[in-house]
Short mmCIF file of C-alpha atoms in Angstrom, two decimals:
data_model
loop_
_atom_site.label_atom_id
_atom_site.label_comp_id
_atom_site.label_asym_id
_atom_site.label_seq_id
_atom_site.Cartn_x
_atom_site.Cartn_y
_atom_site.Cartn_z
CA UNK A 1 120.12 91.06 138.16
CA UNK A 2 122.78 88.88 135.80
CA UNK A 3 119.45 89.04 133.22
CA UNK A 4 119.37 92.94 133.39
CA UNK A 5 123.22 93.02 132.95
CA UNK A 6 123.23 90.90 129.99
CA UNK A 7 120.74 93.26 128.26
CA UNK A 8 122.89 96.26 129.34
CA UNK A 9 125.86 94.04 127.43
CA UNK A 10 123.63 92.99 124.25
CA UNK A 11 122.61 96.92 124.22
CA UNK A 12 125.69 97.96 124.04
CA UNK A 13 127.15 98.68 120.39
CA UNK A 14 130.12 96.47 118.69
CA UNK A 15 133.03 98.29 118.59
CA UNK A 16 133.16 98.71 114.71
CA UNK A 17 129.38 100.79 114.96
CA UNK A 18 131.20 103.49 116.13
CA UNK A 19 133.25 104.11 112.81
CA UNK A 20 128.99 104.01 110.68
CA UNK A 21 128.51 108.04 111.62
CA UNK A 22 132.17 108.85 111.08
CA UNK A 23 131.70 107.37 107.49
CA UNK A 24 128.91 109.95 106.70
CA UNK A 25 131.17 112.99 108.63
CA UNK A 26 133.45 111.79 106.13
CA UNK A 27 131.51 112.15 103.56
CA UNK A 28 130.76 115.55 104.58
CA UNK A 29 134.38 116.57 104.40
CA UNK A 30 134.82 115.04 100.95
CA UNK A 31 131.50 117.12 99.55
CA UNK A 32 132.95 119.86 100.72
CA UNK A 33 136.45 119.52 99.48
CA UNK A 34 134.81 118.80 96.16
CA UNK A 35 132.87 122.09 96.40
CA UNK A 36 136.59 123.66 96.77
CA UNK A 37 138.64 122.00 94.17
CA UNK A 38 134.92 122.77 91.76
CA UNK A 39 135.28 126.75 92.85
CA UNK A 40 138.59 127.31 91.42
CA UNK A 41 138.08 125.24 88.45
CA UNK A 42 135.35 128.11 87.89
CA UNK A 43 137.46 130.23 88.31
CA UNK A 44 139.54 128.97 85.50
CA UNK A 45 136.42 129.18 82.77
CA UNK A 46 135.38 125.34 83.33
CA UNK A 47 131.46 125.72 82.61
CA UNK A 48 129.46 123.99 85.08
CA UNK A 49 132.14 123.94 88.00
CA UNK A 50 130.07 126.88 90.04
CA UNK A 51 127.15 124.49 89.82
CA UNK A 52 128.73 121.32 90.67
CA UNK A 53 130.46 123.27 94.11
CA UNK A 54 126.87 124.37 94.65
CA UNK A 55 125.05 120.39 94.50
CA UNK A 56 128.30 119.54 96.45
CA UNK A 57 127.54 121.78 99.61
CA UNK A 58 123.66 120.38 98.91
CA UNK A 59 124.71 116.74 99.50
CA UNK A 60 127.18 117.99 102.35
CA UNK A 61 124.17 119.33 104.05
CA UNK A 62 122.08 115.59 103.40
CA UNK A 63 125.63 113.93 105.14
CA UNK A 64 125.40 116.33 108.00
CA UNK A 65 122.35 115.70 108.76
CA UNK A 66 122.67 111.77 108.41
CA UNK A 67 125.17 111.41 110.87
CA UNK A 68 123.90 112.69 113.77
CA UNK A 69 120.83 110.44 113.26
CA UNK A 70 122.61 107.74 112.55
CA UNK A 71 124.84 107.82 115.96
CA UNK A 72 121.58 108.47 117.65
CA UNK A 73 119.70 105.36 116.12
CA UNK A 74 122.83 103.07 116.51
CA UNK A 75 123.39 104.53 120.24
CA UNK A 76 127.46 105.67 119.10
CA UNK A 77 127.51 109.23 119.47
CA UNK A 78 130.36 110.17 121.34
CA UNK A 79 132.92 113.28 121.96
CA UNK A 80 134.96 112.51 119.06
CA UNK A 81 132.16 112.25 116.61
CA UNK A 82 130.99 115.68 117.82
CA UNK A 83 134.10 117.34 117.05
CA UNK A 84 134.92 115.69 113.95
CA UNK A 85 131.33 116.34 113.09
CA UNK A 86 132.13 120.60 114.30
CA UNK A 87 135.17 120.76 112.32
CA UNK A 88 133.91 119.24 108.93
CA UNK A 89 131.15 121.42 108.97
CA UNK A 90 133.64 124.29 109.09
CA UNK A 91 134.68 122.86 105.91
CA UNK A 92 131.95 122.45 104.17
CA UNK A 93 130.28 124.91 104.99
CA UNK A 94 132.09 127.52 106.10
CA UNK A 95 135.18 127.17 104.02
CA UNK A 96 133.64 125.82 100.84
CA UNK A 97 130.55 128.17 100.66
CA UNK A 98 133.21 131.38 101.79
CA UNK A 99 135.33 130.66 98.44
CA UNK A 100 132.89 129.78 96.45
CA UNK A 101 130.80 133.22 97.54
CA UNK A 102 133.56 134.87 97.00
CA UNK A 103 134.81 133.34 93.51
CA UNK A 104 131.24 133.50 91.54
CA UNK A 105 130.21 136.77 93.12
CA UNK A 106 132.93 139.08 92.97
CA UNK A 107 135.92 137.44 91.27
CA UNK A 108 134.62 137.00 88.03
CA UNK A 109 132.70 141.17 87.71
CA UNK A 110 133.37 142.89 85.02
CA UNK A 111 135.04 145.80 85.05
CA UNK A 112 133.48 149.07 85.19
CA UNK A 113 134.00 152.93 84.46
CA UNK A 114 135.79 153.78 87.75
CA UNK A 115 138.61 151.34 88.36
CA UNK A 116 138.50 152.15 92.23
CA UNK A 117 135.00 151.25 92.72
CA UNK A 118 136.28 147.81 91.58
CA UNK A 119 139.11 147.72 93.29
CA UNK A 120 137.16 148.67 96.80
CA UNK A 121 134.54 146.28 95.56
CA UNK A 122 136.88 143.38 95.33
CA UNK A 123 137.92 144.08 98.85
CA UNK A 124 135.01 144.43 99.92
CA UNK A 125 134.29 140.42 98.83
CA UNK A 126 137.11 139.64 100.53
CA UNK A 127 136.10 140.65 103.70
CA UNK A 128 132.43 140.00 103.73
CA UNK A 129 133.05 136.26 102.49
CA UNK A 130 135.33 136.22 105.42
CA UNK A 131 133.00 137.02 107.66
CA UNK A 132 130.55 134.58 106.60
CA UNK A 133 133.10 132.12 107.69
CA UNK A 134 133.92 133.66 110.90
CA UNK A 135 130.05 134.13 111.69
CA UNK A 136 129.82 130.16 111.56
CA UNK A 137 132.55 128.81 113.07
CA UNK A 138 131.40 130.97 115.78
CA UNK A 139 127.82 129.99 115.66
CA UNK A 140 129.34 126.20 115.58
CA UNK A 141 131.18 127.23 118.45
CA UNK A 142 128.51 128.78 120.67
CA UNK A 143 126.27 125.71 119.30
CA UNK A 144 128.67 123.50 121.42
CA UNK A 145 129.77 125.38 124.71
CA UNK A 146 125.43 126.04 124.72
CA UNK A 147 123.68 124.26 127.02
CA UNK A 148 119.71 124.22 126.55
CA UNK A 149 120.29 127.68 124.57
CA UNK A 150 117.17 130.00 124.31
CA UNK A 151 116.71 132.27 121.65
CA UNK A 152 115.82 136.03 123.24
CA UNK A 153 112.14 135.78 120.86
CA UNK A 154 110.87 132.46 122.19
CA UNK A 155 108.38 131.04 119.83
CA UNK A 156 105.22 128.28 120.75
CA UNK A 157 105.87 126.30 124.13
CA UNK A 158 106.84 122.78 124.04
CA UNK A 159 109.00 123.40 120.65
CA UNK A 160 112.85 123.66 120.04
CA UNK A 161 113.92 126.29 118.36
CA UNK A 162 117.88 127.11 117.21
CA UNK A 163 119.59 129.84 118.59
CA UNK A 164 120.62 131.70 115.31
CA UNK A 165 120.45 129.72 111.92
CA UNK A 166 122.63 127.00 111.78
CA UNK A 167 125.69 126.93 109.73
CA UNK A 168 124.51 124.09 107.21
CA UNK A 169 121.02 126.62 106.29
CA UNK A 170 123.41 129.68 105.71
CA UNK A 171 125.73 127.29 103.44
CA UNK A 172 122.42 126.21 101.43
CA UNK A 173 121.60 129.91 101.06
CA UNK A 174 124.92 130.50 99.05
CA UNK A 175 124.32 127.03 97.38
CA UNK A 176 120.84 127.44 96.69
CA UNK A 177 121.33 130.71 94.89
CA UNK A 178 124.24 129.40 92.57
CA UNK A 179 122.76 126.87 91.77
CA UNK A 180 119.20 128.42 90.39
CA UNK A 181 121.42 130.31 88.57
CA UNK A 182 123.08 127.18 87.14
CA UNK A 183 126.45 128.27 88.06
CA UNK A 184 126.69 130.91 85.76
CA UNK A 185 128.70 134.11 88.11
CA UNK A 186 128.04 137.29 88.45
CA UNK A 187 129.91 139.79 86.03
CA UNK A 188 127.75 143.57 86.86
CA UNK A 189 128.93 145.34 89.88
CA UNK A 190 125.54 146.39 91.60
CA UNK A 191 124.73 142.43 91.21
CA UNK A 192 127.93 141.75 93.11
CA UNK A 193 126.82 144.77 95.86
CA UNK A 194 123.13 142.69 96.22
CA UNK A 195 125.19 139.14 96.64
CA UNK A 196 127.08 140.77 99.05
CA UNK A 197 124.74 142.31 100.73
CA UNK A 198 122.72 138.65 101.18
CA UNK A 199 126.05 136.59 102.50
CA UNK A 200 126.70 139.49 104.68
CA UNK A 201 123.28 139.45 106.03
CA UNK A 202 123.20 135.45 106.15
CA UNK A 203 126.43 135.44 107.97
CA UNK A 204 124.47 137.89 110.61
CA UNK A 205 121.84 135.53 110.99
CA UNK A 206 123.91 132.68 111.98
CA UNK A 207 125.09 134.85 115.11
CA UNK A 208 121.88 136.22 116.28
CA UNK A 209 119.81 134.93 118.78
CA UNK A 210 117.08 135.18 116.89
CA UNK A 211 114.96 131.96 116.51
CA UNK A 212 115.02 129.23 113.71
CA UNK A 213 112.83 125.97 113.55
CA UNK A 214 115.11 123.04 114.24
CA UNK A 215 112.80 120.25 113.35
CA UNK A 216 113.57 118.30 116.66
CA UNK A 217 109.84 117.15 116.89
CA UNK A 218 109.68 115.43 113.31
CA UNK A 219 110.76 111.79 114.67
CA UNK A 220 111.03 108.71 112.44
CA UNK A 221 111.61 106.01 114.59
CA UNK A 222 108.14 106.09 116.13
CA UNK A 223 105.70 103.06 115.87
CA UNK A 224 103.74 104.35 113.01
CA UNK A 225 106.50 106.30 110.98
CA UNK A 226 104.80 105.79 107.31
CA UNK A 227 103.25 109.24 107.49
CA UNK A 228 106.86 110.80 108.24
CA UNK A 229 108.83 108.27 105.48
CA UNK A 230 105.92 109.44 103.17
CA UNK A 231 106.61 112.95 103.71
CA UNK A 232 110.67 112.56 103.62
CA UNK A 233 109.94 110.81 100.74
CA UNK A 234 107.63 113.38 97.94
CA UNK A 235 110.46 116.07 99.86
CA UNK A 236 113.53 114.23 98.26
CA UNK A 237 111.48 113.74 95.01
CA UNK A 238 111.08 117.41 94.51
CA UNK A 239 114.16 118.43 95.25
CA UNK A 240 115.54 115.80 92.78
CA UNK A 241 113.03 116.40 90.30
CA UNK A 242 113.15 120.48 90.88
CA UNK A 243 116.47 121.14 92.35
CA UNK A 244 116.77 124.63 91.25
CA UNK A 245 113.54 126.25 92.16
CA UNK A 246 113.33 123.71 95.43
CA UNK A 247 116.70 124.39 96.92
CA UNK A 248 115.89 128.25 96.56
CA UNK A 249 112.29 128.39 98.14
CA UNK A 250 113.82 125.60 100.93
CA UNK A 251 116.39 128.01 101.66
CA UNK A 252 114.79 130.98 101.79
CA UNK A 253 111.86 130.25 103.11
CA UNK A 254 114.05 129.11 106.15
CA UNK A 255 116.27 132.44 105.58
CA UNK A 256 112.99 134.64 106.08
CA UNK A 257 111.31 132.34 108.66
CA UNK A 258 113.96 133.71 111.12
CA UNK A 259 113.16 137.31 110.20
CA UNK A 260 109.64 136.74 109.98
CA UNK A 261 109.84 135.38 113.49
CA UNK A 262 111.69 138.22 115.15
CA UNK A 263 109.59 140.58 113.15
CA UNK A 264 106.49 139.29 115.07
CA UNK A 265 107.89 138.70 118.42
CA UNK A 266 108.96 142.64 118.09
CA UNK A 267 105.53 143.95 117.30
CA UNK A 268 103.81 141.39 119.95
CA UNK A 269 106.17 143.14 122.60
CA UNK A 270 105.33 146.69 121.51
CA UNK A 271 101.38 145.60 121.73
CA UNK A 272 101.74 143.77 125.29
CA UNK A 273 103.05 147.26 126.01
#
């Protein structure tokens, strides 16, 4: 008995541990602060900033994803880390990716023939970008409230799925998108109607129950993990190597995976019928 309570006590992590996945929460926050700060420097002609706010919410994305492995490797998760991890991902990626949607999009359009198509346009940004923050601090929200949540078009048996897309995949679709354009915003008005039409429809996806891949079953920590480090690996390569046209196809591959999915499970219904 006094061995299996000294392995219980050697188990147990020091108290310092606890501040390792904090450190890359943090981290998160401070990408997407930078994201901010790089938005309205766009704004104010410096070429390059839209880009830079777009690779910020990118590496915001690699820190929220670290963290939660991290606590679950070093056994620290706790409450606190799960809200501090809930509200700096309403930061960086609902704040960040709202102003910087709205600031490259819209902001910066020329203007046009008929002043109050602009003007309603402009308004228009305002509130759709709005709502693409509102959609994910209520998908975060939902996300953590949500016990064993099941998406209304289950998918293959045995797999976890996400109920709606996560916040950090609707942030990357805003990112992604800047940044294969290198940062360089939108000045025609039916461009700014398409943008808006994609951030609206993102922000949609995040609150559906439709079904997203969550990636729950890819483990690393198994006995034999080479195959899964290999993998991780060429994917961080190519993304370095081809940022712009691998951040796009990542994203919206992801983006029309959920669609796809509903699509299907729609049609399979009307055939069982």
């Amino acid at each position: 008995m006094s061995n299996e309570v000294g392995a219980a006590i050697r188990r147990k992590p020091r108290r310092g541990m606890y501040v390792l996945p904090s450190l890359f929460t943090a981290g998160n926050i401070a990408a997407g602060f930078y994201a901010i700060v790089q938005s309205i420097h766009g704004l104010m002609g410096d070429d390059g900033a839209f880009d830079r706010a777009a690779l910020a919410i990118a590496f915001a994305a690699i820190f929220d994803g670290l963290d939660g492995r991290v606590a679950r490797a070093t056994n620290t998760a706790s409450d606190f880390g799960r809200e501090f991890d809930s509200l700096a991902d309403v930061i960086a990626f609902g704040v960040a990716p709202c102003l910087l949607a709205y600031l490259w999009g819209v902001q910066l359009v020329w203007p046009s023939a008929y002043p109050v198509l602009d003007w309603r346009m402009h308004y228009l940004g305002m509130a759709v970008c709005f709502l693409f923050m509102i959609c994910g601090a209520c998908r975060l929200a939902r996300f953590n409230v949500s016990v064993n949540p099941q998406p209304r078009n289950p998918g293959l048996p045995g797999r976890k799925y996400f109920v709606g897309m996560p916040i950090p995949a609707g942030a990357m679709v805003v990112a992604a998108v800047i940044h294969f354009e290198s940062g360089s915003p939108i000045h025609e008005l039916w461009l700014c109607g398409v943008w808006l039409a994609l951030v609206g429809f993102t922000g949609f996806l995040m609150v559906s129950s439709w079904r997203f891949w969550s990636g729950k079953e890819l483990k690393f920590n198994e006995r034999q993990p080479v195959r899964g480090v290999l993998l991780l690996a060429v994917g961080l390569a190519l993304v370095i190597v081809f940022s712009k046209i691998a951040l796009i196809i990542c994203a919206m591959a992801y983006l029309v995976s959920g669609v796809l999915a509903r699509i299907a499970y729609g049609w399979g219904r009307k055939a069982a019928v």
